[in-house]
mmCIF file of C-alpha atoms and ligand atoms in Angstrom:
data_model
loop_
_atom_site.group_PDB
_atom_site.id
_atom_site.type_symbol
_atom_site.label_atom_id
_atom_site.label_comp_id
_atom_site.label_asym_id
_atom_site.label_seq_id
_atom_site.Cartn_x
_atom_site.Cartn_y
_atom_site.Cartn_z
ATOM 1 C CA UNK C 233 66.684 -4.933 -33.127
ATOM 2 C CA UNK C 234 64.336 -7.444 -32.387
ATOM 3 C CA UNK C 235 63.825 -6.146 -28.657
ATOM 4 C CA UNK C 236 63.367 -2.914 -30.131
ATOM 5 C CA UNK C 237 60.468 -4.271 -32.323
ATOM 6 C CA UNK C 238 58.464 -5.893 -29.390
ATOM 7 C CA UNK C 239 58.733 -2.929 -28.176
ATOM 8 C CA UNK C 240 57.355 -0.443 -30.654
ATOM 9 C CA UNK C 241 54.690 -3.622 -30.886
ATOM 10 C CA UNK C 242 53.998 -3.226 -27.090
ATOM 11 C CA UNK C 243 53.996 0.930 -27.393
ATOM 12 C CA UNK C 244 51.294 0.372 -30.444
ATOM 13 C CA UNK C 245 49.521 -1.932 -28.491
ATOM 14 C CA UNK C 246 49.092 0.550 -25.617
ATOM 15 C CA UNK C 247 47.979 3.044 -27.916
ATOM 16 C CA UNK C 248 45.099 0.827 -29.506
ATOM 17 C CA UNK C 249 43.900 -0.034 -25.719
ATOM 18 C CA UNK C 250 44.167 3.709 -24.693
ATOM 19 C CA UNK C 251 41.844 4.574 -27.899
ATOM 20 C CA UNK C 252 39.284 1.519 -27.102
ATOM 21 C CA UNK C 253 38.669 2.999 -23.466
ATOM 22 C CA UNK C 254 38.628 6.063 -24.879
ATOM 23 C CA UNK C 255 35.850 5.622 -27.008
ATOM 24 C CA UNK C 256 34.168 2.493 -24.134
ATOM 25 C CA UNK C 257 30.898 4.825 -23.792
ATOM 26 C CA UNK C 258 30.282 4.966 -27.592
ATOM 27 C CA UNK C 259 30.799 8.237 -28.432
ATOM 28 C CA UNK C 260 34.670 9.779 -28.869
ATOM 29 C CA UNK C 261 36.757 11.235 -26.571
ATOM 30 C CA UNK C 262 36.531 15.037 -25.831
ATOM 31 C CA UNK C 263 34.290 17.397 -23.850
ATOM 32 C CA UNK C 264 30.788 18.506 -24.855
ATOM 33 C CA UNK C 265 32.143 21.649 -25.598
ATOM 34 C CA UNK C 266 34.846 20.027 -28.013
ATOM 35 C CA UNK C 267 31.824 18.167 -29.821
ATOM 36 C CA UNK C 268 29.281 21.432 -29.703
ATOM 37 C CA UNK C 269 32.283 23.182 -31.719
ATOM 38 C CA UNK C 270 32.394 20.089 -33.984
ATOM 39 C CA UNK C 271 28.651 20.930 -34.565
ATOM 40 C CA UNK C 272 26.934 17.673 -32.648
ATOM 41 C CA UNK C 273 25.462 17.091 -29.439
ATOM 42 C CA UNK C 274 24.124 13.739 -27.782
ATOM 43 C CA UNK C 275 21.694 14.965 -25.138
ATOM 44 C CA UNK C 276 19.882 12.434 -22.383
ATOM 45 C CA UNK C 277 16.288 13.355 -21.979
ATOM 46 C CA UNK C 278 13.472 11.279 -20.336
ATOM 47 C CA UNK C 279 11.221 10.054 -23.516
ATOM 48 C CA UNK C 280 7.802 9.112 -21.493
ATOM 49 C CA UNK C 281 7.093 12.071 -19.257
ATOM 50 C CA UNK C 282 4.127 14.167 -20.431
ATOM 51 C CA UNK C 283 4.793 17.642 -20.915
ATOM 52 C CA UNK C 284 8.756 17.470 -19.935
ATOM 53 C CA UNK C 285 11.186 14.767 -21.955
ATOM 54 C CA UNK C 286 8.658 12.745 -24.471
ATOM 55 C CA UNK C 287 9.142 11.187 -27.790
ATOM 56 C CA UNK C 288 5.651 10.565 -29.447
ATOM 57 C CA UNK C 289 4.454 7.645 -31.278
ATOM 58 C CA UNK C 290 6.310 9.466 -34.810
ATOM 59 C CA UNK C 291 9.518 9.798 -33.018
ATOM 60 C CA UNK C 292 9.209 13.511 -32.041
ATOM 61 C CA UNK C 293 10.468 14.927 -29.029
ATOM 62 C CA UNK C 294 8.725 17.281 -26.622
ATOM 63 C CA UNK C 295 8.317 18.804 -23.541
ATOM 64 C CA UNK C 296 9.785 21.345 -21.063
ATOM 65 C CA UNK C 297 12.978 19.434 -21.135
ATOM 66 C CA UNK C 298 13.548 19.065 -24.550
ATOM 67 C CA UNK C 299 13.191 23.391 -25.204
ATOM 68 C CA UNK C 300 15.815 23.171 -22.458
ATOM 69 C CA UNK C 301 18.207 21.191 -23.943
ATOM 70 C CA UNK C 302 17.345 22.252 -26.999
ATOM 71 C CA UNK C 303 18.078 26.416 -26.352
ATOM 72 C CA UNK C 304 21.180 25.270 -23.728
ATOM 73 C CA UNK C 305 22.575 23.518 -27.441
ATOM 74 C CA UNK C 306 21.721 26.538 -29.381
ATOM 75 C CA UNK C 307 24.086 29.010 -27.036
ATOM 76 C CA UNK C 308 26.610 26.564 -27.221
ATOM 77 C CA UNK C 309 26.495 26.776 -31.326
ATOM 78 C CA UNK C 310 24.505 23.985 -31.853
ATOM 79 C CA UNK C 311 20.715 23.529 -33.822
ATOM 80 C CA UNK C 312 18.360 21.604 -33.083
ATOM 81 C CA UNK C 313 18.270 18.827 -35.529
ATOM 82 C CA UNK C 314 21.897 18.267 -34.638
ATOM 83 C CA UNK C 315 20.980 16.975 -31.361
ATOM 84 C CA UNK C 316 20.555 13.271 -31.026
ATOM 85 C CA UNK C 317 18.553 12.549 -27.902
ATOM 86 C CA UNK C 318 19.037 9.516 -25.813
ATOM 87 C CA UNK C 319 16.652 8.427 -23.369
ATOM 88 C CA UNK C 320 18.239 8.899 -19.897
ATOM 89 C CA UNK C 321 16.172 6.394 -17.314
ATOM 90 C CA UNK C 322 16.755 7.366 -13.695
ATOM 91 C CA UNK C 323 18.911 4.900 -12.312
ATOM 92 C CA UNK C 324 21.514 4.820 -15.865
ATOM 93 C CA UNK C 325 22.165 8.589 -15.789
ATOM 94 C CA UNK C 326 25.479 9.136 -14.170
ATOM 95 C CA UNK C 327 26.900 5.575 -15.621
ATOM 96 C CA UNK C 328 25.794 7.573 -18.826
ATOM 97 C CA UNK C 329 27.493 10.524 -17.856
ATOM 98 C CA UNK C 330 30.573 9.050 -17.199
ATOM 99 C CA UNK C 331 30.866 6.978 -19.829
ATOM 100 C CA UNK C 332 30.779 9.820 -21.968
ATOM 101 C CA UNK C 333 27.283 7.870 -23.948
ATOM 102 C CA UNK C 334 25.752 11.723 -23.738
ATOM 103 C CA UNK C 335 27.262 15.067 -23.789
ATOM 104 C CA UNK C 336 24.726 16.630 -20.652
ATOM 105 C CA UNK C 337 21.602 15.191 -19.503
ATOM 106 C CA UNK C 338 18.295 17.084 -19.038
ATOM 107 C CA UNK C 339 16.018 15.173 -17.292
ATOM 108 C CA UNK C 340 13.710 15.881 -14.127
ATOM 109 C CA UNK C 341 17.630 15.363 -12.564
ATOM 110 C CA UNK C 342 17.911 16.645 -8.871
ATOM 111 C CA UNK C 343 21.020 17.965 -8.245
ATOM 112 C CA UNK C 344 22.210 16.563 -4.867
ATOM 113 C CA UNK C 345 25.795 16.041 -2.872
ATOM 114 C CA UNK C 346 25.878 12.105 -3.749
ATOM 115 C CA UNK C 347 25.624 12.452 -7.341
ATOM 116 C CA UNK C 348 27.708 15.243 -7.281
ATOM 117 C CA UNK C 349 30.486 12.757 -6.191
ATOM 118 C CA UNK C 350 30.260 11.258 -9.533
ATOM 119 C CA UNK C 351 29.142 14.267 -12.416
ATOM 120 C CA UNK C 352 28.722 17.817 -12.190
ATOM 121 C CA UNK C 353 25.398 20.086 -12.062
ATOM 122 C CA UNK C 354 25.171 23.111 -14.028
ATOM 123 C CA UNK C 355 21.643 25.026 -12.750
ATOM 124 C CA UNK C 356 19.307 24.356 -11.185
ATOM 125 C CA UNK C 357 17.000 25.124 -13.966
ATOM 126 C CA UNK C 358 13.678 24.151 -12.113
ATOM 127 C CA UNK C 359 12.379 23.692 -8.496
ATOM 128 C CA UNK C 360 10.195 20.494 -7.803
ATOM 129 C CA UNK C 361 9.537 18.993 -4.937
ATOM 130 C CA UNK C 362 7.740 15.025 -4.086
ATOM 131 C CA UNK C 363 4.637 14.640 -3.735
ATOM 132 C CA UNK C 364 2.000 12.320 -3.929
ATOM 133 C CA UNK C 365 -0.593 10.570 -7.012
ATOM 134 C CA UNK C 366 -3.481 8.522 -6.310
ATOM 135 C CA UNK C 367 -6.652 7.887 -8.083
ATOM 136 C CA UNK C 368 -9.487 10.358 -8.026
ATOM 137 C CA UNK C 369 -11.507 8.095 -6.047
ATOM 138 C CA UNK C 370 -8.623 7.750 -3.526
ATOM 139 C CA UNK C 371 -10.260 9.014 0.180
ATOM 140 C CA UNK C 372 -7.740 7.644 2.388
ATOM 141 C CA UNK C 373 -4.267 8.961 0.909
ATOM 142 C CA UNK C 374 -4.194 12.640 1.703
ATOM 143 C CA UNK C 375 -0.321 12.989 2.092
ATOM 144 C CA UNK C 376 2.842 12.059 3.084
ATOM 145 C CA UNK C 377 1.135 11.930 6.894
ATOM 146 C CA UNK C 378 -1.700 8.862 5.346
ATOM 147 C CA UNK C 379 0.865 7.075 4.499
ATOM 148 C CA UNK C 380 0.567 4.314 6.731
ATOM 149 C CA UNK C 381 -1.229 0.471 7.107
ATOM 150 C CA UNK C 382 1.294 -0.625 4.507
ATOM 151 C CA UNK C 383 0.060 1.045 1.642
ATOM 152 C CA UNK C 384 1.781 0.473 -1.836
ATOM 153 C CA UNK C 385 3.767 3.165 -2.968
ATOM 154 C CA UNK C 386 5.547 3.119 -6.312
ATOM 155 C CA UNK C 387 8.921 4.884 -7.606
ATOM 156 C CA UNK C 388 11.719 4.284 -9.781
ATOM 157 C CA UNK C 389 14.811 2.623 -8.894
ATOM 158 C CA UNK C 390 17.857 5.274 -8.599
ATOM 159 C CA UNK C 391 15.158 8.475 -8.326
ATOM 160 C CA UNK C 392 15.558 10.522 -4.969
ATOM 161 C CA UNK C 393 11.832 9.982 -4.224
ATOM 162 C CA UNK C 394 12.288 6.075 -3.917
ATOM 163 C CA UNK C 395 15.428 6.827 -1.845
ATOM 164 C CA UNK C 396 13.326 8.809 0.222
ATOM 165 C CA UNK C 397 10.883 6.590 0.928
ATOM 166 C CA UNK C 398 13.405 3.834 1.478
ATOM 167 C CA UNK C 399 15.363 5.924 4.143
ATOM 168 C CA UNK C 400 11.852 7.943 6.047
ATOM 169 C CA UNK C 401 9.252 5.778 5.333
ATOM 170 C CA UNK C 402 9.853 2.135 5.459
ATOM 171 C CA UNK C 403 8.130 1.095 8.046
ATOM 172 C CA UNK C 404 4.937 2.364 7.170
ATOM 173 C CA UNK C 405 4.622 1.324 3.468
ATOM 174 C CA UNK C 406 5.694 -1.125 0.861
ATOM 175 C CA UNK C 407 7.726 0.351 -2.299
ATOM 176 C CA UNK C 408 7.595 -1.168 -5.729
ATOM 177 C CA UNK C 409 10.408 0.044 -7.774
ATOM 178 C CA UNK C 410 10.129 0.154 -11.607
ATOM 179 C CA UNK C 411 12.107 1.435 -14.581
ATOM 180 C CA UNK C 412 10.408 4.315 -15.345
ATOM 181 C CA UNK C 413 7.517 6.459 -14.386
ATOM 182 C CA UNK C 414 5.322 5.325 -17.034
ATOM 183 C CA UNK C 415 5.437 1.413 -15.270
ATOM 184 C CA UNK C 416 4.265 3.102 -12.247
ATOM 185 C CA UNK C 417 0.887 4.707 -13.909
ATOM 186 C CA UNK C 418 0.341 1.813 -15.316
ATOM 187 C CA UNK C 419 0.020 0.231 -11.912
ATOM 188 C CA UNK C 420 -1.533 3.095 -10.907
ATOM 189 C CA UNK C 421 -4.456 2.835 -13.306
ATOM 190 C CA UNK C 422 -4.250 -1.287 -12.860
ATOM 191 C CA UNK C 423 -5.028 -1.264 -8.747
ATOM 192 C CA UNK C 424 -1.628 -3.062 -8.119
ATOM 193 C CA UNK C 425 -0.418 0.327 -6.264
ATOM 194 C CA UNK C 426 -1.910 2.682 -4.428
ATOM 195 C CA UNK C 427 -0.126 5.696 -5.063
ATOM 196 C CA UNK C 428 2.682 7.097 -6.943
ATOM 197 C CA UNK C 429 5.863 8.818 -5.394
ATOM 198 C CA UNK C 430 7.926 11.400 -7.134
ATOM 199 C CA UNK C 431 8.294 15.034 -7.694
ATOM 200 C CA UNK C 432 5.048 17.329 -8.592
ATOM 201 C CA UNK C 433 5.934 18.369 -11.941
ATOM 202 C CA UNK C 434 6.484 14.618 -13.264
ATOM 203 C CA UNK C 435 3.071 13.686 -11.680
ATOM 204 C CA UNK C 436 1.000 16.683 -13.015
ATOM 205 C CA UNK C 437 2.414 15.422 -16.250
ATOM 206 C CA UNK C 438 0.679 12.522 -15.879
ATOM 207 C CA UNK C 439 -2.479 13.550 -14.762
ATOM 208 C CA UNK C 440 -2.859 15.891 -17.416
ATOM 209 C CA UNK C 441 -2.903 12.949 -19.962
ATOM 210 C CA UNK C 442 -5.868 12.005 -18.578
ATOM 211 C CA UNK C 443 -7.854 14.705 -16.413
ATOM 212 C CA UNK C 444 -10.844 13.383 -13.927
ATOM 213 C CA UNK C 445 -8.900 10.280 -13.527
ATOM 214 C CA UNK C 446 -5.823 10.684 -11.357
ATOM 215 C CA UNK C 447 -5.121 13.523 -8.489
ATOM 216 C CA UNK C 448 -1.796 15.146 -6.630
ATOM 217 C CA UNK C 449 -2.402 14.981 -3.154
ATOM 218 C CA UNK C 450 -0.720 16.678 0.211
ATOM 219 C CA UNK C 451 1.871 19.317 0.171
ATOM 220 C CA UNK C 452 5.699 18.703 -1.288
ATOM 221 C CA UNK C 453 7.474 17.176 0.994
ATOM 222 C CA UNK C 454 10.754 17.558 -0.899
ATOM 223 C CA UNK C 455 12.754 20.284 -2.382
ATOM 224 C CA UNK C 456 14.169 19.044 -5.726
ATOM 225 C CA UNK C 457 16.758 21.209 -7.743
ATOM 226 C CA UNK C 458 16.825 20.217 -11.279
ATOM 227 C CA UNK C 459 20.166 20.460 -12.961
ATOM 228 C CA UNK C 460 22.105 19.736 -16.375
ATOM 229 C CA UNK C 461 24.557 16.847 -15.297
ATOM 230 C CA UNK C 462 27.187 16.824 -17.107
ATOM 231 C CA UNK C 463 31.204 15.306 -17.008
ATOM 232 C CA UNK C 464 32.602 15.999 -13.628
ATOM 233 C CA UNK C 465 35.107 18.453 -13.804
ATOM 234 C CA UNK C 466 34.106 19.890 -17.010
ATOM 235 C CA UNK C 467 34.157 23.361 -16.065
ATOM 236 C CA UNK C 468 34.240 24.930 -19.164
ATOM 237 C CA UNK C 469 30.933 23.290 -20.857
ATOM 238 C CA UNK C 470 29.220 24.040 -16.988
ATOM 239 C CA UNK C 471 30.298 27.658 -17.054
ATOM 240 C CA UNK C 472 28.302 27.697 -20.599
ATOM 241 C CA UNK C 473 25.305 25.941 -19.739
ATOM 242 C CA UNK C 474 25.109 27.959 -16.636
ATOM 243 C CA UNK C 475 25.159 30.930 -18.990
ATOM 244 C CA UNK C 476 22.501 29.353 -21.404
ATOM 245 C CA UNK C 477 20.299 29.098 -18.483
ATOM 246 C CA UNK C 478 20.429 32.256 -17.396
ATOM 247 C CA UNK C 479 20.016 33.970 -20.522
ATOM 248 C CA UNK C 480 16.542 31.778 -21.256
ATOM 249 C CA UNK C 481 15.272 32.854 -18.025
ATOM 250 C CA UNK C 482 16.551 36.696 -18.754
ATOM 251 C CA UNK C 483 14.946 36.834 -22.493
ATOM 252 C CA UNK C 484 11.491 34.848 -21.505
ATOM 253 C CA UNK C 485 11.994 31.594 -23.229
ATOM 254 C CA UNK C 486 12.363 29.750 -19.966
ATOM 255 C CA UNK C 487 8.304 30.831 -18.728
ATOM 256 C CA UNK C 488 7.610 30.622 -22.417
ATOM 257 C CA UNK C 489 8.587 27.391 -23.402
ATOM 258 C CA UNK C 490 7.538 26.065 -19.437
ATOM 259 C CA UNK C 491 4.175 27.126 -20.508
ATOM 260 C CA UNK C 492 3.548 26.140 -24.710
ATOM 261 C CA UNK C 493 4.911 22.804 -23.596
ATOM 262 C CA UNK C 494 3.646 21.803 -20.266
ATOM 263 C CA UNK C 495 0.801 23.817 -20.419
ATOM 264 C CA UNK C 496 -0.828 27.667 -19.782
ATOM 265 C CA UNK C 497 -0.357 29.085 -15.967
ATOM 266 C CA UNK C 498 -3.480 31.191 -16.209
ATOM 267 C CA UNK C 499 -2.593 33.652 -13.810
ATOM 268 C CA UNK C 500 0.382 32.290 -12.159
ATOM 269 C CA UNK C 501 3.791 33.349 -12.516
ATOM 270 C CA UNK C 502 6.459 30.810 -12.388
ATOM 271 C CA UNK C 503 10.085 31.812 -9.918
ATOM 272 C CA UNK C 504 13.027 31.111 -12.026
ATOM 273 C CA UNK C 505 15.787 29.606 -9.628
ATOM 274 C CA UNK C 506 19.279 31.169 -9.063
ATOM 275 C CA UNK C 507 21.503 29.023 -10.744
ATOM 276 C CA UNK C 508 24.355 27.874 -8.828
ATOM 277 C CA UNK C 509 27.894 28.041 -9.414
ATOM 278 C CA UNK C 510 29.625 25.896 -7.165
HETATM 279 N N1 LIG K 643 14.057 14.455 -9.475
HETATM 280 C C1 LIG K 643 14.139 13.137 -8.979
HETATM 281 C C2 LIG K 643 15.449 12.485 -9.315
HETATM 282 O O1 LIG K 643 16.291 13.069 -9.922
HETATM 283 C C3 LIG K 643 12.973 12.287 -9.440
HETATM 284 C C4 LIG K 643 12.655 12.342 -10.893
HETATM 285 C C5 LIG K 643 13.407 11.325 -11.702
HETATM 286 O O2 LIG K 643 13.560 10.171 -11.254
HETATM 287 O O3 LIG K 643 13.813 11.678 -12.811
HETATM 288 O O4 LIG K 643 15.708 11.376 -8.917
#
């Protein structure tokens, strides 16, 4: 009897430890296709990139990013106001992901083979590539070739730019690694770099904000595939996002909202990518 009783109290206490790691990321168990059917959706976003993933001074969100995740949550059954977005920094967004603290992440997120060791890509979505943002009265960084004489270059920590420059370009300049993009224009605008490293689209964001003041220089010297990451092995929710995507490119929401959020393309047409089912 009593042996019995330690062990229904041993049982129970497996049970309670099996629900705590369950629920270790802060949100509950299940997939985000099990929580889009409850009605809810915890997306990661960036919150301070212009024109992309930004939450304004009343709490708003907007940008490219943000119609992304926004339509993705619509196909799977979900409106907008019963999205919570959580800012998704660079360097936290696969802990994130695994930890189950966000459903899918939008956010200027290449899709490449390390990561993909760790979460799952539905997309891509976008095509950037890295590129190069310096001052307007900048003569002597003209690309990825100028970059020499120990130069200060800034990134953020866990980005592929920063890894690039840590793995090609060491030598030749010094990288200061920050939080967020935001830090970096900061520095930018302060003198303490001389140039900011990461992918076109995040940089013309930036230099939008403030035209006449900052320039993209060079040619891309990356190709970056921007995908929804999302629960590794979740191939259910990735089928459907993969679905979502396509369909906003098919109807015209994807150009649209690319070009009431980041901005008009005059007379340029944008190439949707081929999403990729791997
Ligand atoms: N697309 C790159 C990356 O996923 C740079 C942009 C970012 O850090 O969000 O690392």
């Amino acid at each position: 009897m009593r042996i019995n009783r330690i062990f229904r109290l041993g049982i129970g206490a497996i049970a309670v430890a099996l629900a705590a790691t369950a629920c270790g990321g802060g949100s509950d168990a299940g997939t985000a296709t099990d929580h889009a059917r409850e009605g809810k959706l915890t997306i990661g976003i960036k919150f301070d990139q212009p024109g992309l993933g930004f939450r304004d001074k009343d709490g708003a969100y907007q940008g490219y990013e943000v119609e992304i995740a926004k339509y993705v949550a619509g196909k799977l059954g979900v409106q907008s106001d019963k999205i919570t977005f959580k800012e998704a920094p660079s360097a936290k967004r696969e802990t994130m992901i695994m930890n189950g603290e966000v459903d899918f992440i939008v956010a200027t997120y290449s899709i490449t083979d390390g990561r993909k060791e760790k979460v799952d890509f539905a997309g891509p979505y976008f095509v950037a590539g890295q590129a190069l943002l310096v001052k307007k009265e900048n003569t002597e960084i003209t690309g990825v070739e100028s970059l020499v004489g120990n130069k200060k270059l800034c990134s953020v920590k866990g980005s592929t730019p920063a890894q690039n420059v840590k793995d090609n370009y060491a030598k030749d300049v010094q990288l200061v690694e920050v939080d967020n993009y935001s830090q970096c224009i900061e520095a930018l605008r302060s003198g303490s770099v001389d140039a900011v490293t990461t992918d076109d689209i995040v940089l013309a964001g930036y230099s939008g904000q403030s035209p006449g003041e900052l320039k993209l220089v060079g040619k891309l010297f990356t190709t970056e595939r921007y995908g929804i990451g999302l629960k590794k092995g979740d191939q259910e929710t990735r089928t459907k996002i993969n679905d979502a995507i396509e369909a906003m490119i098919a109807d015209g929401s994807w150009q649209k909202a690319f070009e009431e959020t980041f901005g008009s393309l005059g007379t340029m047409t944008l190439t949707p990518p081929t999403v990729d089912r791997y």
